[in-house]
mmCIF file of C-alpha atoms in Angstrom:
data_model
loop_
_atom_site.group_PDB
_atom_site.id
_atom_site.type_symbol
_atom_site.label_atom_id
_atom_site.label_comp_id
_atom_site.label_asym_id
_atom_site.label_seq_id
_atom_site.Cartn_x
_atom_site.Cartn_y
_atom_site.Cartn_z
ATOM 1 C CA UNK A 1 6.556 28.334 -0.770
ATOM 2 C CA UNK A 2 4.660 25.042 -1.063
ATOM 3 C CA UNK A 3 6.869 21.982 -1.491
ATOM 4 C CA UNK A 4 5.529 20.170 -4.708
ATOM 5 C CA UNK A 5 7.299 16.986 -3.782
ATOM 6 C CA UNK A 6 4.514 15.315 -1.574
ATOM 7 C CA UNK A 7 5.555 12.412 0.699
ATOM 8 C CA UNK A 8 2.528 11.770 2.906
ATOM 9 C CA UNK A 9 -1.203 12.379 2.505
ATOM 10 C CA UNK A 10 -3.134 13.218 -0.557
ATOM 11 C CA UNK A 11 -1.517 14.766 -3.595
ATOM 12 C CA UNK A 12 -2.784 17.574 -5.496
ATOM 13 C CA UNK A 13 -3.388 16.854 -9.151
ATOM 14 C CA UNK A 14 -0.650 19.395 -10.306
ATOM 15 C CA UNK A 15 1.837 17.627 -7.991
ATOM 16 C CA UNK A 16 0.833 14.081 -9.204
ATOM 17 C CA UNK A 17 3.709 12.671 -11.453
ATOM 18 C CA UNK A 18 2.522 10.787 -14.496
ATOM 19 C CA UNK A 19 0.425 7.631 -14.186
ATOM 20 C CA UNK A 20 -1.877 9.118 -17.037
ATOM 21 C CA UNK A 21 -2.751 5.645 -18.544
ATOM 22 C CA UNK A 22 -3.133 3.916 -15.188
ATOM 23 C CA UNK A 23 -5.364 6.692 -13.615
ATOM 24 C CA UNK A 24 -7.627 6.755 -16.903
ATOM 25 C CA UNK A 25 -7.907 2.848 -16.749
ATOM 26 C CA UNK A 26 -8.873 2.886 -12.927
ATOM 27 C CA UNK A 27 -11.273 5.964 -13.430
ATOM 28 C CA UNK A 28 -13.006 4.349 -16.300
ATOM 29 C CA UNK A 29 -13.422 1.039 -14.110
ATOM 30 C CA UNK A 30 -14.956 2.995 -11.230
ATOM 31 C CA UNK A 31 -17.189 4.890 -13.601
ATOM 32 C CA UNK A 32 -18.389 2.034 -15.872
ATOM 33 C CA UNK A 33 -19.536 -0.227 -12.924
ATOM 34 C CA UNK A 34 -19.824 -3.935 -12.871
ATOM 35 C CA UNK A 35 -16.211 -4.625 -12.670
ATOM 36 C CA UNK A 36 -13.607 -5.048 -10.008
ATOM 37 C CA UNK A 37 -10.016 -4.165 -10.189
ATOM 38 C CA UNK A 38 -6.750 -5.567 -8.800
ATOM 39 C CA UNK A 39 -3.806 -3.223 -8.537
ATOM 40 C CA UNK A 40 -0.432 -4.922 -7.709
ATOM 41 C CA UNK A 41 2.743 -3.139 -7.256
ATOM 42 C CA UNK A 42 5.780 -3.166 -4.805
ATOM 43 C CA UNK A 43 5.301 -1.021 -1.640
ATOM 44 C CA UNK A 44 5.917 2.737 -1.978
ATOM 45 C CA UNK A 45 5.432 2.778 -5.658
ATOM 46 C CA UNK A 46 2.159 4.894 -5.515
ATOM 47 C CA UNK A 47 -0.672 2.509 -5.658
ATOM 48 C CA UNK A 48 -2.305 4.222 -2.707
ATOM 49 C CA UNK A 49 -1.716 7.645 -4.228
ATOM 50 C CA UNK A 50 -3.164 6.547 -7.506
ATOM 51 C CA UNK A 51 -6.247 5.294 -5.757
ATOM 52 C CA UNK A 52 -6.800 8.491 -3.944
ATOM 53 C CA UNK A 53 -5.881 10.506 -7.168
ATOM 54 C CA UNK A 54 -8.764 8.793 -8.993
ATOM 55 C CA UNK A 55 -11.244 8.857 -6.041
ATOM 56 C CA UNK A 56 -10.674 12.642 -5.867
ATOM 57 C CA UNK A 57 -11.695 13.414 -9.563
ATOM 58 C CA UNK A 58 -14.901 15.447 -9.736
ATOM 59 C CA UNK A 59 -16.534 13.020 -12.100
ATOM 60 C CA UNK A 60 -15.868 10.114 -9.601
ATOM 61 C CA UNK A 61 -17.418 12.235 -6.711
ATOM 62 C CA UNK A 62 -20.407 13.002 -8.699
ATOM 63 C CA UNK A 63 -21.378 9.405 -9.551
ATOM 64 C CA UNK A 64 -20.132 7.195 -6.640
ATOM 65 C CA UNK A 65 -19.357 7.144 -3.123
ATOM 66 C CA UNK A 66 -15.825 6.052 -2.370
ATOM 67 C CA UNK A 67 -14.575 4.069 0.685
ATOM 68 C CA UNK A 68 -10.941 3.298 1.470
ATOM 69 C CA UNK A 69 -9.346 0.843 4.221
ATOM 70 C CA UNK A 70 -5.742 -0.270 4.705
ATOM 71 C CA UNK A 71 -5.801 -3.662 6.086
ATOM 72 C CA UNK A 72 -1.877 -4.071 6.282
ATOM 73 C CA UNK A 73 -1.749 -4.283 10.296
ATOM 74 C CA UNK A 74 -4.955 -6.240 10.703
ATOM 75 C CA UNK A 75 -4.442 -9.848 11.916
ATOM 76 C CA UNK A 76 -7.888 -11.326 12.006
ATOM 77 C CA UNK A 77 -11.358 -11.294 10.499
ATOM 78 C CA UNK A 78 -12.512 -9.415 13.441
ATOM 79 C CA UNK A 79 -10.089 -6.488 12.858
ATOM 80 C CA UNK A 80 -11.141 -6.409 9.161
ATOM 81 C CA UNK A 81 -14.740 -6.264 10.100
ATOM 82 C CA UNK A 82 -14.012 -3.563 12.494
ATOM 83 C CA UNK A 83 -12.347 -1.285 9.966
ATOM 84 C CA UNK A 84 -14.758 -1.872 7.243
ATOM 85 C CA UNK A 85 -17.710 -1.190 9.498
ATOM 86 C CA UNK A 86 -16.177 2.018 10.723
ATOM 87 C CA UNK A 87 -15.566 3.419 7.362
ATOM 88 C CA UNK A 88 -19.051 2.392 6.245
ATOM 89 C CA UNK A 89 -20.562 4.155 9.156
ATOM 90 C CA UNK A 90 -18.457 7.218 8.805
ATOM 91 C CA UNK A 91 -18.826 7.509 5.054
ATOM 92 C CA UNK A 92 -22.454 6.506 4.284
ATOM 93 C CA UNK A 93 -23.839 7.740 7.679
ATOM 94 C CA UNK A 94 -22.646 11.175 7.020
ATOM 95 C CA UNK A 95 -24.817 11.326 3.683
ATOM 96 C CA UNK A 96 -28.236 11.772 5.297
ATOM 97 C CA UNK A 97 -30.143 11.153 8.513
ATOM 98 C CA UNK A 98 -32.056 8.257 6.705
ATOM 99 C CA UNK A 99 -28.875 6.580 5.740
ATOM 100 C CA UNK A 100 -27.686 6.834 9.195
ATOM 101 C CA UNK A 101 -30.785 5.411 10.475
ATOM 102 C CA UNK A 102 -30.705 2.572 7.934
ATOM 103 C CA UNK A 103 -27.211 1.757 8.973
ATOM 104 C CA UNK A 104 -27.987 1.513 12.619
ATOM 105 C CA UNK A 105 -31.025 -0.719 12.024
ATOM 106 C CA UNK A 106 -28.866 -2.952 9.836
ATOM 107 C CA UNK A 107 -26.003 -3.374 12.263
ATOM 108 C CA UNK A 108 -28.344 -5.276 14.575
ATOM 109 C CA UNK A 109 -25.221 -7.116 16.147
ATOM 110 C CA UNK A 110 -23.655 -3.784 17.157
ATOM 111 C CA UNK A 111 -26.750 -1.573 18.011
ATOM 112 C CA UNK A 112 -26.078 -1.652 21.742
ATOM 113 C CA UNK A 113 -22.611 -0.385 21.204
ATOM 114 C CA UNK A 114 -23.145 2.858 19.322
ATOM 115 C CA UNK A 115 -22.331 6.033 21.147
ATOM 116 C CA UNK A 116 -24.312 9.494 20.988
ATOM 117 C CA UNK A 117 -22.941 12.889 20.480
ATOM 118 C CA UNK A 118 -25.138 15.280 22.468
ATOM 119 C CA UNK A 119 -24.047 18.308 20.668
ATOM 120 C CA UNK A 120 -24.683 17.204 17.204
ATOM 121 C CA UNK A 121 -27.652 15.036 18.259
ATOM 122 C CA UNK A 122 -26.381 12.132 16.249
ATOM 123 C CA UNK A 123 -25.080 8.490 16.864
ATOM 124 C CA UNK A 124 -21.321 7.936 16.727
ATOM 125 C CA UNK A 125 -19.279 4.881 15.914
ATOM 126 C CA UNK A 126 -18.096 4.493 19.621
ATOM 127 C CA UNK A 127 -17.479 0.696 18.926
ATOM 128 C CA UNK A 128 -14.418 -1.078 20.192
ATOM 129 C CA UNK A 129 -12.766 -4.155 18.455
ATOM 130 C CA UNK A 130 -14.118 -6.247 21.332
ATOM 131 C CA UNK A 131 -17.757 -5.364 20.433
ATOM 132 C CA UNK A 132 -17.481 -7.401 17.456
ATOM 133 C CA UNK A 133 -18.154 -10.865 19.027
ATOM 134 C CA UNK A 134 -19.453 -12.363 15.733
ATOM 135 C CA UNK A 135 -17.426 -10.879 12.934
ATOM 136 C CA UNK A 136 -19.075 -13.253 10.239
ATOM 137 C CA UNK A 137 -22.507 -12.161 11.085
ATOM 138 C CA UNK A 138 -21.466 -8.560 11.529
ATOM 139 C CA UNK A 139 -19.795 -8.632 8.062
ATOM 140 C CA UNK A 140 -22.870 -9.790 6.561
ATOM 141 C CA UNK A 141 -24.581 -6.631 8.098
ATOM 142 C CA UNK A 142 -22.025 -4.411 6.700
ATOM 143 C CA UNK A 143 -22.307 -5.541 3.180
ATOM 144 C CA UNK A 144 -26.001 -5.099 3.557
ATOM 145 C CA UNK A 145 -25.334 -1.406 4.414
ATOM 146 C CA UNK A 146 -23.353 -0.993 1.387
ATOM 147 C CA UNK A 147 -26.367 -2.391 -0.678
ATOM 148 C CA UNK A 148 -28.574 0.360 0.860
ATOM 149 C CA UNK A 149 -26.312 3.265 -0.199
ATOM 150 C CA UNK A 150 -28.102 5.893 -2.152
ATOM 151 C CA UNK A 151 -25.144 5.856 -4.523
ATOM 152 C CA UNK A 152 -23.307 3.266 -6.063
ATOM 153 C CA UNK A 153 -20.048 2.504 -3.751
ATOM 154 C CA UNK A 154 -16.506 1.651 -4.834
ATOM 155 C CA UNK A 155 -14.608 0.190 -1.762
ATOM 156 C CA UNK A 156 -10.731 0.050 -2.112
ATOM 157 C CA UNK A 157 -9.000 -2.538 0.151
ATOM 158 C CA UNK A 158 -5.192 -1.700 0.421
ATOM 159 C CA UNK A 159 -2.767 -4.522 1.184
ATOM 160 C CA UNK A 160 -5.368 -7.095 0.263
ATOM 161 C CA UNK A 161 -2.926 -10.062 0.563
ATOM 162 C CA UNK A 162 -3.011 -9.590 4.486
ATOM 163 C CA UNK A 163 -6.233 -11.824 4.574
ATOM 164 C CA UNK A 164 -4.126 -14.972 3.871
ATOM 165 C CA UNK A 165 -2.383 -14.536 7.198
ATOM 166 C CA UNK A 166 -5.796 -14.267 9.143
ATOM 167 C CA UNK A 167 -6.223 -17.541 11.425
ATOM 168 C CA UNK A 168 -9.801 -17.947 10.451
ATOM 169 C CA UNK A 169 -10.545 -20.602 7.568
ATOM 170 C CA UNK A 170 -12.237 -19.800 4.346
ATOM 171 C CA UNK A 171 -11.791 -15.994 4.559
ATOM 172 C CA UNK A 172 -11.302 -15.740 0.689
ATOM 173 C CA UNK A 173 -14.486 -17.788 0.112
ATOM 174 C CA UNK A 174 -16.395 -15.859 2.667
ATOM 175 C CA UNK A 175 -15.479 -12.429 1.166
ATOM 176 C CA UNK A 176 -15.877 -13.573 -2.485
ATOM 177 C CA UNK A 177 -19.347 -14.575 -1.854
ATOM 178 C CA UNK A 178 -20.352 -11.182 -0.222
ATOM 179 C CA UNK A 179 -18.550 -9.418 -3.074
ATOM 180 C CA UNK A 180 -20.172 -11.559 -5.816
ATOM 181 C CA UNK A 181 -23.540 -10.847 -4.478
ATOM 182 C CA UNK A 182 -22.918 -7.006 -4.348
ATOM 183 C CA UNK A 183 -25.164 -5.249 -6.762
ATOM 184 C CA UNK A 184 -24.479 -1.767 -5.565
ATOM 185 C CA UNK A 185 -20.776 -1.893 -4.906
ATOM 186 C CA UNK A 186 -17.463 -2.623 -6.858
ATOM 187 C CA UNK A 187 -14.071 -3.296 -5.341
ATOM 188 C CA UNK A 188 -10.475 -2.279 -5.792
ATOM 189 C CA UNK A 189 -8.068 -4.767 -4.410
ATOM 190 C CA UNK A 190 -4.503 -3.298 -3.950
ATOM 191 C CA UNK A 191 -1.501 -5.371 -2.774
ATOM 192 C CA UNK A 192 2.214 -5.214 -2.693
ATOM 193 C CA UNK A 193 3.078 -8.936 -2.351
ATOM 194 C CA UNK A 194 3.141 -9.837 -6.001
ATOM 195 C CA UNK A 195 3.296 -13.532 -5.533
ATOM 196 C CA UNK A 196 0.475 -13.714 -2.894
ATOM 197 C CA UNK A 197 -1.912 -11.340 -4.913
ATOM 198 C CA UNK A 198 -1.075 -13.419 -8.008
ATOM 199 C CA UNK A 199 -1.983 -16.706 -6.134
ATOM 200 C CA UNK A 200 -5.254 -15.023 -4.907
ATOM 201 C CA UNK A 201 -6.489 -13.941 -8.175
ATOM 202 C CA UNK A 202 -4.736 -16.168 -10.867
ATOM 203 C CA UNK A 203 -5.099 -19.508 -9.120
ATOM 204 C CA UNK A 204 -8.050 -21.418 -10.696
ATOM 205 C CA UNK A 205 -8.611 -23.331 -7.402
ATOM 206 C CA UNK A 206 -9.036 -19.915 -5.345
ATOM 207 C CA UNK A 207 -12.279 -18.226 -4.690
ATOM 208 C CA UNK A 208 -11.296 -14.788 -6.370
ATOM 209 C CA UNK A 209 -9.994 -16.551 -9.537
ATOM 210 C CA UNK A 210 -11.070 -14.293 -12.629
ATOM 211 C CA UNK A 211 -13.024 -11.994 -10.362
ATOM 212 C CA UNK A 212 -11.189 -8.813 -11.401
ATOM 213 C CA UNK A 213 -9.217 -7.149 -13.873
ATOM 214 C CA UNK A 214 -5.486 -6.989 -12.990
ATOM 215 C CA UNK A 215 -3.265 -3.805 -13.221
ATOM 216 C CA UNK A 216 0.427 -3.972 -12.449
ATOM 217 C CA UNK A 217 2.261 -0.752 -11.495
ATOM 218 C CA UNK A 218 5.714 -0.474 -12.790
ATOM 219 C CA UNK A 219 8.248 2.336 -11.967
ATOM 220 C CA UNK A 220 7.588 5.822 -13.562
ATOM 221 C CA UNK A 221 10.151 6.164 -16.328
ATOM 222 C CA UNK A 222 13.307 8.151 -15.718
ATOM 223 C CA UNK A 223 12.491 10.433 -18.575
ATOM 224 C CA UNK A 224 9.103 11.382 -17.125
ATOM 225 C CA UNK A 225 10.180 11.719 -13.687
ATOM 226 C CA UNK A 226 12.991 13.888 -14.796
ATOM 227 C CA UNK A 227 10.613 16.186 -16.532
ATOM 228 C CA UNK A 228 8.389 16.374 -13.599
ATOM 229 C CA UNK A 229 11.180 17.231 -11.091
ATOM 230 C CA UNK A 230 12.850 19.806 -13.624
ATOM 231 C CA UNK A 231 9.469 21.456 -14.015
ATOM 232 C CA UNK A 232 8.730 22.067 -10.369
ATOM 233 C CA UNK A 233 12.271 23.294 -9.582
ATOM 234 C CA UNK A 234 12.126 25.647 -12.446
ATOM 235 C CA UNK A 235 8.617 26.976 -11.716
ATOM 236 C CA UNK A 236 10.116 27.894 -8.264
ATOM 237 C CA UNK A 237 12.969 29.562 -9.951
ATOM 238 C CA UNK A 238 15.467 26.794 -8.414
ATOM 239 C CA UNK A 239 18.056 24.768 -10.302
ATOM 240 C CA UNK A 240 18.602 21.004 -10.292
ATOM 241 C CA UNK A 241 21.112 19.167 -12.484
ATOM 242 C CA UNK A 242 20.171 16.136 -14.617
ATOM 243 C CA UNK A 243 22.815 14.130 -13.035
ATOM 244 C CA UNK A 244 21.184 14.468 -9.582
ATOM 245 C CA UNK A 245 17.956 13.160 -10.816
ATOM 246 C CA UNK A 246 19.535 10.257 -12.426
ATOM 247 C CA UNK A 247 21.491 9.491 -9.272
ATOM 248 C CA UNK A 248 18.369 9.291 -7.091
ATOM 249 C CA UNK A 249 16.319 7.415 -9.768
ATOM 250 C CA UNK A 250 19.132 4.829 -10.282
ATOM 251 C CA UNK A 251 19.908 4.483 -6.574
ATOM 252 C CA UNK A 252 16.238 3.751 -5.659
ATOM 253 C CA UNK A 253 15.425 1.940 -8.899
ATOM 254 C CA UNK A 254 12.458 4.299 -9.597
ATOM 255 C CA UNK A 255 10.998 3.861 -6.204
ATOM 256 C CA UNK A 256 8.234 6.690 -5.963
ATOM 257 C CA UNK A 257 8.389 7.132 -2.321
ATOM 258 C CA UNK A 258 12.170 7.579 -1.973
ATOM 259 C CA UNK A 259 12.351 9.853 -4.986
ATOM 260 C CA UNK A 260 9.726 11.999 -3.556
ATOM 261 C CA UNK A 261 11.301 12.031 -0.233
ATOM 262 C CA UNK A 262 14.811 12.782 -1.631
ATOM 263 C CA UNK A 263 13.645 15.675 -3.699
ATOM 264 C CA UNK A 264 11.107 16.963 -0.979
ATOM 265 C CA UNK A 265 14.256 17.542 1.210
ATOM 266 C CA UNK A 266 16.431 18.769 -1.608
ATOM 267 C CA UNK A 267 13.688 21.262 -2.602
ATOM 268 C CA UNK A 268 13.668 22.592 0.990
ATOM 269 C CA UNK A 269 17.441 22.673 1.183
ATOM 270 C CA UNK A 270 17.529 24.662 -2.078
ATOM 271 C CA UNK A 271 14.981 27.201 -1.062
ATOM 272 C CA UNK A 272 16.522 27.681 2.351
ATOM 273 C CA UNK A 273 20.133 27.842 0.966
ATOM 274 C CA UNK A 274 19.593 29.217 -2.367
ATOM 275 C CA UNK A 275 21.818 26.522 -3.886
ATOM 276 C CA UNK A 276 21.428 24.235 -6.790
ATOM 277 C CA UNK A 277 20.382 20.684 -6.329
ATOM 278 C CA UNK A 278 23.295 18.781 -7.480
ATOM 279 C CA UNK A 279 25.061 15.340 -6.660
ATOM 280 C CA UNK A 280 26.848 16.506 -3.517
ATOM 281 C CA UNK A 281 23.541 17.797 -1.906
ATOM 282 C CA UNK A 282 21.794 14.537 -3.039
ATOM 283 C CA UNK A 283 24.536 12.256 -1.302
ATOM 284 C CA UNK A 284 24.135 14.374 1.867
ATOM 285 C CA UNK A 285 20.381 13.985 1.835
ATOM 286 C CA UNK A 286 20.421 10.366 1.274
ATOM 287 C CA UNK A 287 23.151 9.885 4.105
ATOM 288 C CA UNK A 288 20.747 11.786 6.362
ATOM 289 C CA UNK A 289 17.963 9.718 5.452
ATOM 290 C CA UNK A 290 19.802 6.532 6.337
ATOM 291 C CA UNK A 291 20.969 7.949 9.634
ATOM 292 C CA UNK A 292 17.344 8.768 10.338
ATOM 293 C CA UNK A 293 16.150 5.285 9.605
ATOM 294 C CA UNK A 294 19.230 3.576 11.214
ATOM 295 C CA UNK A 295 17.670 3.117 14.769
ATOM 296 C CA UNK A 296 14.623 1.530 13.104
ATOM 297 C CA UNK A 297 16.782 -0.771 10.839
ATOM 298 C CA UNK A 298 19.028 -1.830 13.907
ATOM 299 C CA UNK A 299 15.935 -2.899 15.798
ATOM 300 C CA UNK A 300 14.674 -4.845 12.647
ATOM 301 C CA UNK A 301 17.976 -6.662 12.718
ATOM 302 C CA UNK A 302 17.801 -7.175 16.319
ATOM 303 C CA UNK A 303 14.614 -9.149 16.129
ATOM 304 C CA UNK A 304 16.192 -11.604 13.706
ATOM 305 C CA UNK A 305 18.025 -14.894 14.334
ATOM 306 C CA UNK A 306 21.566 -15.489 13.245
ATOM 307 C CA UNK A 307 20.664 -17.463 10.165
ATOM 308 C CA UNK A 308 17.923 -15.023 9.162
ATOM 309 C CA UNK A 309 20.354 -12.139 9.427
ATOM 310 C CA UNK A 310 23.032 -13.903 7.619
ATOM 311 C CA UNK A 311 20.708 -14.531 4.804
ATOM 312 C CA UNK A 312 19.480 -11.082 4.558
ATOM 313 C CA UNK A 313 23.109 -9.835 4.169
ATOM 314 C CA UNK A 314 23.816 -12.377 1.553
ATOM 315 C CA UNK A 315 20.583 -11.342 -0.446
ATOM 316 C CA UNK A 316 21.581 -7.650 -0.091
ATOM 317 C CA UNK A 317 25.297 -8.482 -1.350
ATOM 318 C CA UNK A 318 23.942 -10.111 -4.415
ATOM 319 C CA UNK A 319 21.225 -7.665 -5.134
ATOM 320 C CA UNK A 320 18.848 -10.142 -6.700
ATOM 321 C CA UNK A 321 19.636 -13.499 -5.280
ATOM 322 C CA UNK A 322 19.215 -16.568 -7.280
ATOM 323 C CA UNK A 323 19.109 -20.294 -6.236
ATOM 324 C CA UNK A 324 19.561 -19.221 -2.596
ATOM 325 C CA UNK A 325 19.499 -22.998 -1.334
ATOM 326 C CA UNK A 326 22.161 -24.126 -3.820
ATOM 327 C CA UNK A 327 25.466 -25.344 -2.693
ATOM 328 C CA UNK A 328 27.268 -22.572 -4.478
ATOM 329 C CA UNK A 329 25.294 -19.810 -2.998
ATOM 330 C CA UNK A 330 25.555 -21.319 0.544
ATOM 331 C CA UNK A 331 29.373 -21.869 0.260
ATOM 332 C CA UNK A 332 29.942 -18.281 -1.365
ATOM 333 C CA UNK A 333 28.204 -16.582 1.607
ATOM 334 C CA UNK A 334 29.309 -19.099 4.155
ATOM 335 C CA UNK A 335 25.743 -19.801 5.345
ATOM 336 C CA UNK A 336 25.049 -23.091 7.329
ATOM 337 C CA UNK A 337 22.796 -25.395 5.304
ATOM 338 C CA UNK A 338 20.056 -25.531 2.610
ATOM 339 C CA UNK A 339 17.459 -26.436 5.354
ATOM 340 C CA UNK A 340 18.455 -23.485 7.479
ATOM 341 C CA UNK A 341 18.460 -21.125 4.436
ATOM 342 C CA UNK A 342 14.768 -22.446 3.726
ATOM 343 C CA UNK A 343 13.686 -21.644 7.196
ATOM 344 C CA UNK A 344 15.271 -18.218 7.226
ATOM 345 C CA UNK A 345 13.981 -17.346 3.807
ATOM 346 C CA UNK A 346 10.535 -18.208 4.873
ATOM 347 C CA UNK A 347 10.654 -15.765 7.903
ATOM 348 C CA UNK A 348 12.142 -12.970 5.735
ATOM 349 C CA UNK A 349 9.350 -13.296 3.347
ATOM 350 C CA UNK A 350 6.776 -13.367 6.166
ATOM 351 C CA UNK A 351 8.211 -10.346 7.764
ATOM 352 C CA UNK A 352 8.191 -8.530 4.406
ATOM 353 C CA UNK A 353 11.970 -7.924 4.413
ATOM 354 C CA UNK A 354 12.595 -9.732 1.245
ATOM 355 C CA UNK A 355 10.427 -10.245 -1.760
ATOM 356 C CA UNK A 356 10.551 -12.335 -4.798
ATOM 357 C CA UNK A 357 10.927 -11.610 -8.571
ATOM 358 C CA UNK A 358 11.818 -13.557 -11.642
ATOM 359 C CA UNK A 359 12.808 -16.635 -9.426
ATOM 360 C CA UNK A 360 15.158 -14.469 -7.394
ATOM 361 C CA UNK A 361 15.031 -12.618 -3.988
ATOM 362 C CA UNK A 362 15.673 -9.116 -3.185
ATOM 363 C CA UNK A 363 15.270 -6.307 -0.450
ATOM 364 C CA UNK A 364 12.295 -4.334 -1.620
ATOM 365 C CA UNK A 365 13.135 -1.264 0.730
ATOM 366 C CA UNK A 366 15.728 0.288 -1.201
ATOM 367 C CA UNK A 367 16.926 2.503 1.806
ATOM 368 C CA UNK A 368 17.239 -0.529 4.021
ATOM 369 C CA UNK A 369 18.984 -2.284 1.143
ATOM 370 C CA UNK A 370 21.599 0.506 0.981
ATOM 371 C CA UNK A 371 21.850 0.853 4.874
ATOM 372 C CA UNK A 372 22.722 -2.898 4.867
ATOM 373 C CA UNK A 373 25.558 -2.547 2.421
ATOM 374 C CA UNK A 374 27.025 0.378 4.270
ATOM 375 C CA UNK A 375 26.427 -0.865 7.834
#
């Protein structure tokens, strides 16, 4: 029996929960051409799944070539260039022998590094990160390859806010110049750090200002998620209580990933044990999920300084912590000083352990949040 609650990888259309309006808007943007799109949402709320969902639509396949890169773990323009070059070679080069030849001819700075598959008789992207010695020049060549594509291209760059951490200067201006000059490609910029993405695209002094339409993803409503979960349990002759659904939704505040993961495990347990998915089962599953992640979370805490750890627990205790440098907050949580809180907060934001909303700070990873409260 196929589990309908997908946690990783691409999601079949029948297992994709809601996002009807968002999917239609993104699909229209992709097909209309001439417009770039920014998607902003907290991590694990489904922005990557939404992009793949739209990319996999037949009408999109027929009209455009889609490319996707996730730059969350990149730390430099060199790595960005390497990832983009690899996906351009793999995607466009597979379209035709002529396109493969055009790419190799255009990527002159890497021509000596391409490998060769003797069985297929074709070149391979046997290029290492160290082969990209002049990323600015190679990046220009990669954008030139996109312009030569036989179909219009849509390039999705996930976790786009990561570019602000690159050591090279003027990265935004460099990318904006290439993208502005693209006649054969449009772009989807997805990011999970709302304040950074906002600064990149909404600050009139930044290169990407007003260069794309912005779409913010909010949690799928409880009503729609409840209907989705009930449908798939009932379709497989299984039972789930409304209270169990509400508990999961409220505990994880509508976080798509953790709802999917919890009910993925609950569905499997119901199938194996022939039992109803109720609150006791949900509580056991969430407890197991925290135990499974406990070692990882402990390692995370071990890397923090004492002031950073103390502030993290203080923010967890408040849920949404306001005025964290105020004397009242510092005294209530027995922290050291406003300056030490500021320094610790800066690092927690940099590490992605804490994020900001409505002037307050909170722990975005809901499982980590509950683990902190119980550890």
